[in-house]
Coordinates of C-alpha atoms (C1' of nucleotides) in Angstrom, one line a residue:
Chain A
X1 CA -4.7 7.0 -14.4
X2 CA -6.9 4.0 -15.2
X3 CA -6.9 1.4 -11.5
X4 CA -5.9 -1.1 -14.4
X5 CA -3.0 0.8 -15.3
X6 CA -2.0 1.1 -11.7
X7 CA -2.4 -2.9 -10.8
X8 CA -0.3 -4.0 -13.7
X9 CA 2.4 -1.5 -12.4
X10 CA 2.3 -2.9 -8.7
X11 CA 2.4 -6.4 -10.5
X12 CA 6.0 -5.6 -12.0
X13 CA 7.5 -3.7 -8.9
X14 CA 6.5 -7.5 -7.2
X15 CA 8.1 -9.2 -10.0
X16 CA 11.1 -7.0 -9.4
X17 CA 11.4 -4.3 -12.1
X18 CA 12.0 -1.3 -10.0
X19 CA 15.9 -2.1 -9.5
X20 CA 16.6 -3.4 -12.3
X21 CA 15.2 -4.5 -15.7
X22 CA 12.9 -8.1 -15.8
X23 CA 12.6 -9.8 -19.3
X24 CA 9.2 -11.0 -19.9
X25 CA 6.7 -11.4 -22.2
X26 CA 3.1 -11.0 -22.7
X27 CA 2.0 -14.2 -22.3
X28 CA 3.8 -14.3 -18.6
X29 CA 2.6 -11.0 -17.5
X30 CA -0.6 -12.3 -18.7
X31 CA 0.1 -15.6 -16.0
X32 CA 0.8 -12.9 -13.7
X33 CA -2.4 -10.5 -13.9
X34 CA -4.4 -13.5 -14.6
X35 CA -5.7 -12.4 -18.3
X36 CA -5.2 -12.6 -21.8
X37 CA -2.2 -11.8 -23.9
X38 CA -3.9 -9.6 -26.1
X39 CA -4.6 -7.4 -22.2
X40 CA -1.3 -8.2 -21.0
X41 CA 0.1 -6.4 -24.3
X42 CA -2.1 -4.0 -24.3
X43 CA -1.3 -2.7 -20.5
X44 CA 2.5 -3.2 -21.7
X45 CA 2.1 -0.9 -24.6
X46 CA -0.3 1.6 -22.5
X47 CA 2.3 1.4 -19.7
X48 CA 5.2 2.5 -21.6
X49 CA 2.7 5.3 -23.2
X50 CA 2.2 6.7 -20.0
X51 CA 6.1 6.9 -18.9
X52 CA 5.6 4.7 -16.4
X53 CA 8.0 2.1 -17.5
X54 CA 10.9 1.6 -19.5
X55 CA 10.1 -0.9 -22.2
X56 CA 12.7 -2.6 -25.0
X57 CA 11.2 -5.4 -27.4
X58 CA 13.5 -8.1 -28.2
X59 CA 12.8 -11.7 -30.3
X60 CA 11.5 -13.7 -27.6
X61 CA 9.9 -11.1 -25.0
X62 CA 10.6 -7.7 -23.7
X63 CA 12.8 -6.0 -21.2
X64 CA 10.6 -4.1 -18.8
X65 CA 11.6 -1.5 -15.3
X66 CA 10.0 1.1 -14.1
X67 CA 10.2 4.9 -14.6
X68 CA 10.5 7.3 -12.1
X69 CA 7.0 8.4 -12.5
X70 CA 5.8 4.7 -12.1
X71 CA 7.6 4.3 -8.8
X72 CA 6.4 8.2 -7.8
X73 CA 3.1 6.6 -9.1
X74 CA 3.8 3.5 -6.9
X75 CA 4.9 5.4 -3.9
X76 CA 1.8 7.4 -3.7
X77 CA -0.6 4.4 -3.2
X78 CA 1.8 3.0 -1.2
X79 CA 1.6 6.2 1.2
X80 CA -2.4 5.8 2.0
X81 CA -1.7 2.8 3.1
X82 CA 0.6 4.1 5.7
X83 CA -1.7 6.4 6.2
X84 CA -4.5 3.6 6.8
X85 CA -2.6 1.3 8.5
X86 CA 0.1 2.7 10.4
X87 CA -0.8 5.9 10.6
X88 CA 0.2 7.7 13.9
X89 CA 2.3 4.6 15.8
X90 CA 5.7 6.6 15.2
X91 CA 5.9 10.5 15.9
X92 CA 9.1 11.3 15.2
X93 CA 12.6 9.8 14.3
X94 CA 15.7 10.9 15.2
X95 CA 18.6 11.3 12.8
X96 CA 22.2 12.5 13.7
X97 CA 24.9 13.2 10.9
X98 CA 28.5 15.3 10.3
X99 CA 28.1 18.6 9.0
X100 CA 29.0 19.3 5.4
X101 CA 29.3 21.9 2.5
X102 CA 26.8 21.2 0.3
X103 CA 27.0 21.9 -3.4
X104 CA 25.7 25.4 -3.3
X105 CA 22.4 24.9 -5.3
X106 CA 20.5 24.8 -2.0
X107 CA 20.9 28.3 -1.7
X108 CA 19.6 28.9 -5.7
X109 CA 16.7 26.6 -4.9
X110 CA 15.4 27.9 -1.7
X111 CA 15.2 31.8 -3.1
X112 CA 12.8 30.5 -5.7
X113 CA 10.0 32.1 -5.1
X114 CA 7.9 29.3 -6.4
X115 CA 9.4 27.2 -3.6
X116 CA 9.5 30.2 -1.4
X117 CA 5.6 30.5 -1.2
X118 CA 5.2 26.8 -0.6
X119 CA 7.3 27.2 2.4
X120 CA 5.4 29.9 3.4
X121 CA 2.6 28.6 3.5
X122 CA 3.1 24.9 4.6
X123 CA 5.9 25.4 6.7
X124 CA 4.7 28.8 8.3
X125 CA 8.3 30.2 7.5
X126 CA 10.5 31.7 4.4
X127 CA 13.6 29.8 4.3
X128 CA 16.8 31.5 4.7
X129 CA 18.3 30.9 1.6
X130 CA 20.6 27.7 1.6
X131 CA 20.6 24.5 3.5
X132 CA 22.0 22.5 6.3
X133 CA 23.4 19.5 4.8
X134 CA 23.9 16.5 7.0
X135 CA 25.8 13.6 5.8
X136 CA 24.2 10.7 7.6
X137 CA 26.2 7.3 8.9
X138 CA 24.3 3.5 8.4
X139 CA 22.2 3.9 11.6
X140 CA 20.7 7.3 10.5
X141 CA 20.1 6.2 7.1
X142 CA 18.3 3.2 7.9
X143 CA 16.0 6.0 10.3
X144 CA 16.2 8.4 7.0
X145 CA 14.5 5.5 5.0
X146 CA 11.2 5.7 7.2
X147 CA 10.7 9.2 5.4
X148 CA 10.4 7.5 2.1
X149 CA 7.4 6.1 3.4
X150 CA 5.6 8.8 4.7
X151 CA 3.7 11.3 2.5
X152 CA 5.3 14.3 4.6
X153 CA 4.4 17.9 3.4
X154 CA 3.9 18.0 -0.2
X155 CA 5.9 20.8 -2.2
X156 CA 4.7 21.3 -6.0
X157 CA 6.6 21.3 -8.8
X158 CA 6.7 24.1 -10.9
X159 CA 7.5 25.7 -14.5
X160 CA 9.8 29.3 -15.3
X161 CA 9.8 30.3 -18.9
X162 CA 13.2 28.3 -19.2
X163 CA 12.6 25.1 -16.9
X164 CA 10.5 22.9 -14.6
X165 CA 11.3 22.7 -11.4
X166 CA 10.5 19.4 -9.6
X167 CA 8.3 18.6 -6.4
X168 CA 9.4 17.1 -3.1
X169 CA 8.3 17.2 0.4
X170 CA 9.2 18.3 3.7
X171 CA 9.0 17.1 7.2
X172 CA 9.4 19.5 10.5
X173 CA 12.4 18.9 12.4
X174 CA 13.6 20.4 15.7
X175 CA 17.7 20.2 15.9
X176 CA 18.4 18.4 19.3
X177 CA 20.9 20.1 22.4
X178 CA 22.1 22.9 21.2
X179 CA 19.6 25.3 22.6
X180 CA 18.0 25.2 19.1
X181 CA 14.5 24.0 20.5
X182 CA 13.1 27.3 19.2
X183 CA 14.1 27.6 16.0
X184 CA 11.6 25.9 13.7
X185 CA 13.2 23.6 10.7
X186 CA 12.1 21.1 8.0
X187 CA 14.3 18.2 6.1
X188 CA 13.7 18.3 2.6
X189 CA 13.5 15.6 0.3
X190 CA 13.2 16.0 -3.7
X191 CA 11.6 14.1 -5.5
X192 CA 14.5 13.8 -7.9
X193 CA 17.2 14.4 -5.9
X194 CA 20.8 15.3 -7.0
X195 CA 22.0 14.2 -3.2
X196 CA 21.9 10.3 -2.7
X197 CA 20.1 9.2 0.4
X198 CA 22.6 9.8 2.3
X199 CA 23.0 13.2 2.3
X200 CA 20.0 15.1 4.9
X201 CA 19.1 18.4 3.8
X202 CA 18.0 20.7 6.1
X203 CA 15.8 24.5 6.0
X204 CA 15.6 26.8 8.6
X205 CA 14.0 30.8 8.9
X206 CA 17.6 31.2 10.0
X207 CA 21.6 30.8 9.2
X208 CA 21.3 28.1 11.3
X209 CA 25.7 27.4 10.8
X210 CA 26.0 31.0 12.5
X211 CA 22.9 30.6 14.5
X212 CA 24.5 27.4 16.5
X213 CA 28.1 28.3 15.7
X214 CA 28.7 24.9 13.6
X215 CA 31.3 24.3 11.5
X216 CA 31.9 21.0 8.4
X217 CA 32.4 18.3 11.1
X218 CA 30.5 19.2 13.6
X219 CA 27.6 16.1 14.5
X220 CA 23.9 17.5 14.3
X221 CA 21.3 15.4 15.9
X222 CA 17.9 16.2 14.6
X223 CA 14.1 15.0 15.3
X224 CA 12.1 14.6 12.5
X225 CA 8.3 14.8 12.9
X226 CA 6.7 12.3 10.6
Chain B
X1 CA -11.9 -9.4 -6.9
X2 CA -12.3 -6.7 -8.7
X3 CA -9.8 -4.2 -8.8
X4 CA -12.5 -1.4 -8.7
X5 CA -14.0 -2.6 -5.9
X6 CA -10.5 -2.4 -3.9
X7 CA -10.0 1.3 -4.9
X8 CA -13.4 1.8 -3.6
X9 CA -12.6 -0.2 -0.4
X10 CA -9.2 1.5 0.1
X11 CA -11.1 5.1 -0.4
X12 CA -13.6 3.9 2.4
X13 CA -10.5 3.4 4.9
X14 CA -9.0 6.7 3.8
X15 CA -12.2 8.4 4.7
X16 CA -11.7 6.4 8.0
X17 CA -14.7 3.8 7.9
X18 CA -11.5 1.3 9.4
X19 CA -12.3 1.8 13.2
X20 CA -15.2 3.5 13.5
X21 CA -18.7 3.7 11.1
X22 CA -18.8 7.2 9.1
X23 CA -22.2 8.4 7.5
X24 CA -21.9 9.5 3.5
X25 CA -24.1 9.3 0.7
X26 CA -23.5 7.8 -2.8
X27 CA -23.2 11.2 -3.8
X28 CA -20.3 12.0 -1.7
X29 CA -18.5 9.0 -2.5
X30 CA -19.1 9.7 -5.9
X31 CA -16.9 12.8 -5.4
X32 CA -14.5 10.8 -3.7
X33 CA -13.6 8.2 -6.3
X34 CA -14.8 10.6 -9.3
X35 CA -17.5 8.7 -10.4
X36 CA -20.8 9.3 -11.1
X37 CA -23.2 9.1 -8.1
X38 CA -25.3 5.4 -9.8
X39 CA -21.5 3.8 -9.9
X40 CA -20.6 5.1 -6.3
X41 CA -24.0 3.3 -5.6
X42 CA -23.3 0.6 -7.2
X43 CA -20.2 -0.1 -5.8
X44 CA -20.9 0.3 -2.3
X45 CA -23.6 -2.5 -2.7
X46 CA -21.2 -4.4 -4.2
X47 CA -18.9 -4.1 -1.2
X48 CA -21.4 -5.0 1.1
X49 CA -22.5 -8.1 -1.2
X50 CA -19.1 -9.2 -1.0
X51 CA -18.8 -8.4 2.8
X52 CA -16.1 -6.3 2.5
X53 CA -18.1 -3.5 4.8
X54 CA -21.0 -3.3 6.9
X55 CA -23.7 -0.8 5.8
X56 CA -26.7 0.9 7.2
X57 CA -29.1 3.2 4.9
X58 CA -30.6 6.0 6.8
X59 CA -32.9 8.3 5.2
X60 CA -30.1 11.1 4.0
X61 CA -27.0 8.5 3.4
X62 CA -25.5 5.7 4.9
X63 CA -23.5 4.1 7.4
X64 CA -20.3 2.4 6.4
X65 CA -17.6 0.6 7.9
X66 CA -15.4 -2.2 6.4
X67 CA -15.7 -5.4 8.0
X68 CA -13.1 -7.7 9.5
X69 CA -12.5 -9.8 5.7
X70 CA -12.5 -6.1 4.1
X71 CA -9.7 -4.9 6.6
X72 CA -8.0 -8.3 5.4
X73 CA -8.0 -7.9 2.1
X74 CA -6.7 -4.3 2.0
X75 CA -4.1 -5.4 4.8
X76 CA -2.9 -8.0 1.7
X77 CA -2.4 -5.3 -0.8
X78 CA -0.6 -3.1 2.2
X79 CA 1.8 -6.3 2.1
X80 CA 2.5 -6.0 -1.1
X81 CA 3.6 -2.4 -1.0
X82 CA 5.9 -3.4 2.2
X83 CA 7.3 -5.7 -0.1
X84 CA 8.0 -3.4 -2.9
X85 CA 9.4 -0.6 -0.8
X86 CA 10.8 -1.7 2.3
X87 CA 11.7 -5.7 1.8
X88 CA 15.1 -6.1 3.2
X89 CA 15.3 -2.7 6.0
X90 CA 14.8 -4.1 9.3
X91 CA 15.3 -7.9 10.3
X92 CA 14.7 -8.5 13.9
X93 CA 12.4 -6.6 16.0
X94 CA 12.8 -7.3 20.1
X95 CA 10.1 -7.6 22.1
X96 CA 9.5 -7.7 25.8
X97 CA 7.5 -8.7 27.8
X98 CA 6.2 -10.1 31.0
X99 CA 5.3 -13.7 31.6
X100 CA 1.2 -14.6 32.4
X101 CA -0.9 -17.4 32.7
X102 CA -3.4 -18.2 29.5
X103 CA -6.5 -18.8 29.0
X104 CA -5.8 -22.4 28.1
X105 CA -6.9 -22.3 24.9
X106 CA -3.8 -22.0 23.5
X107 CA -3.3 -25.7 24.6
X108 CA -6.6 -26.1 22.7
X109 CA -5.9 -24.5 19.4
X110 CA -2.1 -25.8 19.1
X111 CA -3.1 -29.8 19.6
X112 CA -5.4 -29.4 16.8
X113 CA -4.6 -31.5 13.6
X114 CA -5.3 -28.9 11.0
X115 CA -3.3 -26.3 12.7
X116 CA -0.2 -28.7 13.6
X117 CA 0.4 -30.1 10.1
X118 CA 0.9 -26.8 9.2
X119 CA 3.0 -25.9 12.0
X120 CA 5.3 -28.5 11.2
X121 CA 5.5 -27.8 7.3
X122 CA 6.0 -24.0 7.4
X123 CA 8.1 -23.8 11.1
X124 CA 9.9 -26.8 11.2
X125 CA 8.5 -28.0 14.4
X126 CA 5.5 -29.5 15.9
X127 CA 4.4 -27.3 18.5
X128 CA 4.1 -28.4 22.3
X129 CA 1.0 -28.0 23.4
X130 CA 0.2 -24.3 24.5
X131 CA 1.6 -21.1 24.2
X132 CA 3.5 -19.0 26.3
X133 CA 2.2 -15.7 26.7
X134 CA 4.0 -12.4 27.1
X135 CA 2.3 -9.5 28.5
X136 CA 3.5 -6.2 26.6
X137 CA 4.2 -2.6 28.0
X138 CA 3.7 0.4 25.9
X139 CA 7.4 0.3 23.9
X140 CA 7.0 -3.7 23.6
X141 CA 3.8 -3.0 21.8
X142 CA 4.8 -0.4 19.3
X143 CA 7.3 -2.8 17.9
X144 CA 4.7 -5.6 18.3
X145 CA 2.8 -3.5 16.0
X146 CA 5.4 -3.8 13.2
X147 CA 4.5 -7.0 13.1
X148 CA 0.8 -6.1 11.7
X149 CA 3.2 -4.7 8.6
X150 CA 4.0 -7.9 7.7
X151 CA 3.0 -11.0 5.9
X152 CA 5.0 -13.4 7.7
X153 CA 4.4 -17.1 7.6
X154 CA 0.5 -17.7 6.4
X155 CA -1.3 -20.5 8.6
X156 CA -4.7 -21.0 7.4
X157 CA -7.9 -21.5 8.6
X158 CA -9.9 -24.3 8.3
X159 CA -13.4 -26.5 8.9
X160 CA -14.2 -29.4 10.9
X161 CA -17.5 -31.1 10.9
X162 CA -18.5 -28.5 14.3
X163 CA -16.6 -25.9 12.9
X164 CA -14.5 -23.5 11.7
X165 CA -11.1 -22.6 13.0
X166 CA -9.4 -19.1 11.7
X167 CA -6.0 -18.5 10.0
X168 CA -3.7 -16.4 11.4
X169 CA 0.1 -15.5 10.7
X170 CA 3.3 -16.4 12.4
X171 CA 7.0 -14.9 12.6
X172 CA 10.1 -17.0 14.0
X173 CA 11.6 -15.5 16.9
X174 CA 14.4 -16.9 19.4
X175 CA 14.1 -15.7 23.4
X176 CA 17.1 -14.0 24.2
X177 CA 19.5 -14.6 26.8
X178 CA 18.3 -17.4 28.9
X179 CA 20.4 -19.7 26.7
X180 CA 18.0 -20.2 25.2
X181 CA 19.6 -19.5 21.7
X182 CA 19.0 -23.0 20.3
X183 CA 15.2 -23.3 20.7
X184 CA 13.3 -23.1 17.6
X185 CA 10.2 -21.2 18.4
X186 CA 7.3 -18.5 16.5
X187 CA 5.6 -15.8 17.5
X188 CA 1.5 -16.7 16.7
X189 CA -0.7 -13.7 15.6
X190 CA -4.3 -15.0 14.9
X191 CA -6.3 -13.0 12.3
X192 CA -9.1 -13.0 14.9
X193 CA -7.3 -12.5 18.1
X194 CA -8.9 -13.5 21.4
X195 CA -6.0 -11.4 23.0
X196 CA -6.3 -7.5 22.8
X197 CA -2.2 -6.0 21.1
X198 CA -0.9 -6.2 23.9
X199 CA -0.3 -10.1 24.6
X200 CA 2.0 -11.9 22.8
X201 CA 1.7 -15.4 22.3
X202 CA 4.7 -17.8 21.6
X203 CA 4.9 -21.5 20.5
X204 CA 7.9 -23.9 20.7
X205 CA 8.8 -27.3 20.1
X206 CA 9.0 -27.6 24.0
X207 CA 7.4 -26.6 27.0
X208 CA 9.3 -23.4 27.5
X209 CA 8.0 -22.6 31.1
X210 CA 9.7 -25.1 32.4
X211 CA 12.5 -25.3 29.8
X212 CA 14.0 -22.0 30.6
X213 CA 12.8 -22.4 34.7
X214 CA 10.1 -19.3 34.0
X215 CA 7.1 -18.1 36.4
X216 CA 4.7 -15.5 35.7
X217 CA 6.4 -12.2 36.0
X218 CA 9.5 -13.3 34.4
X219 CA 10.3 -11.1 31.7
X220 CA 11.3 -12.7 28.9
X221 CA 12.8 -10.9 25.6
X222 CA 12.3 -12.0 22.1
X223 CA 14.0 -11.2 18.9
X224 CA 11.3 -11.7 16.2
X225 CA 12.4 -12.4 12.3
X226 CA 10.3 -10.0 10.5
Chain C
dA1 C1' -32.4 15.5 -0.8
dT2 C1' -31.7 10.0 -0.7
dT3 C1' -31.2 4.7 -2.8
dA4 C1' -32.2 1.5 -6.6
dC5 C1' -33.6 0.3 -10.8
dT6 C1' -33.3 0.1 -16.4
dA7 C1' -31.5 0.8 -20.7
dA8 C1' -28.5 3.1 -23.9
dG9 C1' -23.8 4.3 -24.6
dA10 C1' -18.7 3.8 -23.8
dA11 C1' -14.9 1.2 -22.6
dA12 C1' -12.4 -3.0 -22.0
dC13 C1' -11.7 -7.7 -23.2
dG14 C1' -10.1 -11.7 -25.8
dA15 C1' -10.3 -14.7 -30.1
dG16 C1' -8.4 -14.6 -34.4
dT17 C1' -4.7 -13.1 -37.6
dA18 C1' -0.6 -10.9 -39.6
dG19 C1' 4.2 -9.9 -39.5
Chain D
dT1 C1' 7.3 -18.6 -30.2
dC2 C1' 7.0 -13.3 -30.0
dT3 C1' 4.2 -8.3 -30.5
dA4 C1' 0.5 -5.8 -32.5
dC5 C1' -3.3 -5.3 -34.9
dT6 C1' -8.8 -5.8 -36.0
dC7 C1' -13.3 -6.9 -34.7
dG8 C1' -17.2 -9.1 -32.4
dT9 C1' -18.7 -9.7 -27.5
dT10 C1' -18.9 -8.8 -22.9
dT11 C1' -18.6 -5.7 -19.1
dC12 C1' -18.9 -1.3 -17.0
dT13 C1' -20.6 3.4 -16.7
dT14 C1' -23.9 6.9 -16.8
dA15 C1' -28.3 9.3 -17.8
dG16 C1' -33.0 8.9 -16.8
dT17 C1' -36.7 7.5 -13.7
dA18 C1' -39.3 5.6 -9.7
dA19 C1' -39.9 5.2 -4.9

DNA sequence: ATTACTAAGAAACGAGTAG
DNA sequence: TCTACTCGTTTCTTAGTAA
């Protein structure tokens, strides 16, 4: 990934083209990256080449926002500089949600064994298969967000003959009161995730619904080591 | 600037030559930002021609550490990435703090022209002359430090015949309780700070000591506009 | 092993032009 | 105006060499 590349793509997040589409055309990008239109086209063109954005010519400009990949792209620059600036002043966060049934597909997910392994060997345990999910009230998503900005532990994507799998990360968590000090856990977070934000989704070595006798309801307070 | 050269400098801070001086050779570095070992060179005497870090050849490699203006100017990309990512998430940060007695420069610095036009075009208020200063405990500081995250209101430096002053940064804040809810005043974070984290200097329109009937050891609460 | 040159080769840039 | 080419020119990179 050319550092040019990467600039012009930081350039458009600023300009606002990560919620929502921005019109522009070459000649104000080029403004905006302080070169010529014949660059500012050419990074244009080489951007959308490289999936990282979304690009739809029209007669006086072009409609431009960002891929996934270019905010993933965005994101990861943006975690070594937390990681420069910022890096130990918080240790952990604490995030409390209700208890809920999730979808199901946690379980399918967290038997694959090319997830498995990476558990294994990042986490230092094999999930039981499932997870906890949380759903999370405005004070506990606002303490969710700081995980977006951490790098966490890195889980890799994979492929099966039939599919790709996508990445994420993890973060260990301890679940507070409940005399579950012992009993190592991590939040996951996909990369694409099928939950919105406010949904936490929890791993654990153990049934951890039998293990601390919860049932859909219940509140779960949880500190998250970042 | 060239973009290269702040990929090399954000490498540098990665490899953690931000607070302390660490010993590689061009060849290492070369590995580092995959390039060959005469580029690596190269750039690293570019960095120090542009004074962006300190270095020291020794007969097997170097010493490097980035110098105050190269901190800066990654500090301004970090900005940019704050803004991208986490604009609008927290608005107010309090901070505490015990009241002390200056140094009496801050009477110095805040009477001077070149900082007081400013003052008055980006605050809204000519400053009185002086600052208060707070004296920060260990939980006052971490959210002090949030400040560092953030761009706030740019005062520059500037030169007089004798010369030169620093810029520095500001954030608008209001003292709580007190009623003191309708006095306009900022929070002043120099770039070069004569005050180690843990002071925090205010500035008002008036003399807030006596305003608000204060004495050293008063504490005093702040909520900051971030 | 280093750093620091030089010079050839590769890559990126921007003026000009077409559609 | 706009985007998207081509094509000289400039800039950057790397191999080779010296200290």
């Amino acid at each position: 990934m050319s550092v040019n590349i990467m600039v012009s793509l930081r350039k458009l997040a600023l300009l606002g083209a990560i919620a929502q589409p921005i019109k522009l055309s070459s000649g104000h990008f080029a403004e905006a990256i302080k070169s010529s239109v014949q660059t500012a086209a050419r990074r244009l063109q080489e951007l959308e080449r490289e999936g990282l954005v979304h690009r739809r010519i029209i007669a006086d400009g072009q409609w431009i926002m960002l891929t996934n990949k270019g905010i993933e792209q965005l994101k990861k620059e943006c975690y070594e500089y937390q990681e420069i600036f910022f890096s130990r002043t918080d240790i952990e966060v604490e995030i409390a949600g209700r208890l809920i049934t999730g979808l199901g597909e946690g379980k399918y997910y967290t038997a694959l064994e090319g997830y498995k392994r990476q558990f294994e060997a990042k986490l230092g345990f094999i999930p039981f298969p499932g997870t906890l999910n949380l759903s999370l009230e405005a004070q506990s998503r606002a303490a969710r967000k700081k995980l977006d900005a951490r790098k966490g532990i890195e889980i890799e994507g994979f492929e099966s003959e039939k599919r790709t799998f996508g990445g994420g990360k993890c973060f260990l968590c301890k679940i507070v009161e409940k005399e579950a000090g012992g009993i190592k856990s991590a939040v996951i977070i996909p990369d694409r995730t099928h939950y919105p934000d406010d949904v936490l989704e929890i791993i654990s070595p153990v049934y951890l619904r039998h293990e601390l006798q919860l049932k859909d309801g219940d509140e779960v307070r949880t500190k998250v080591v970042i």
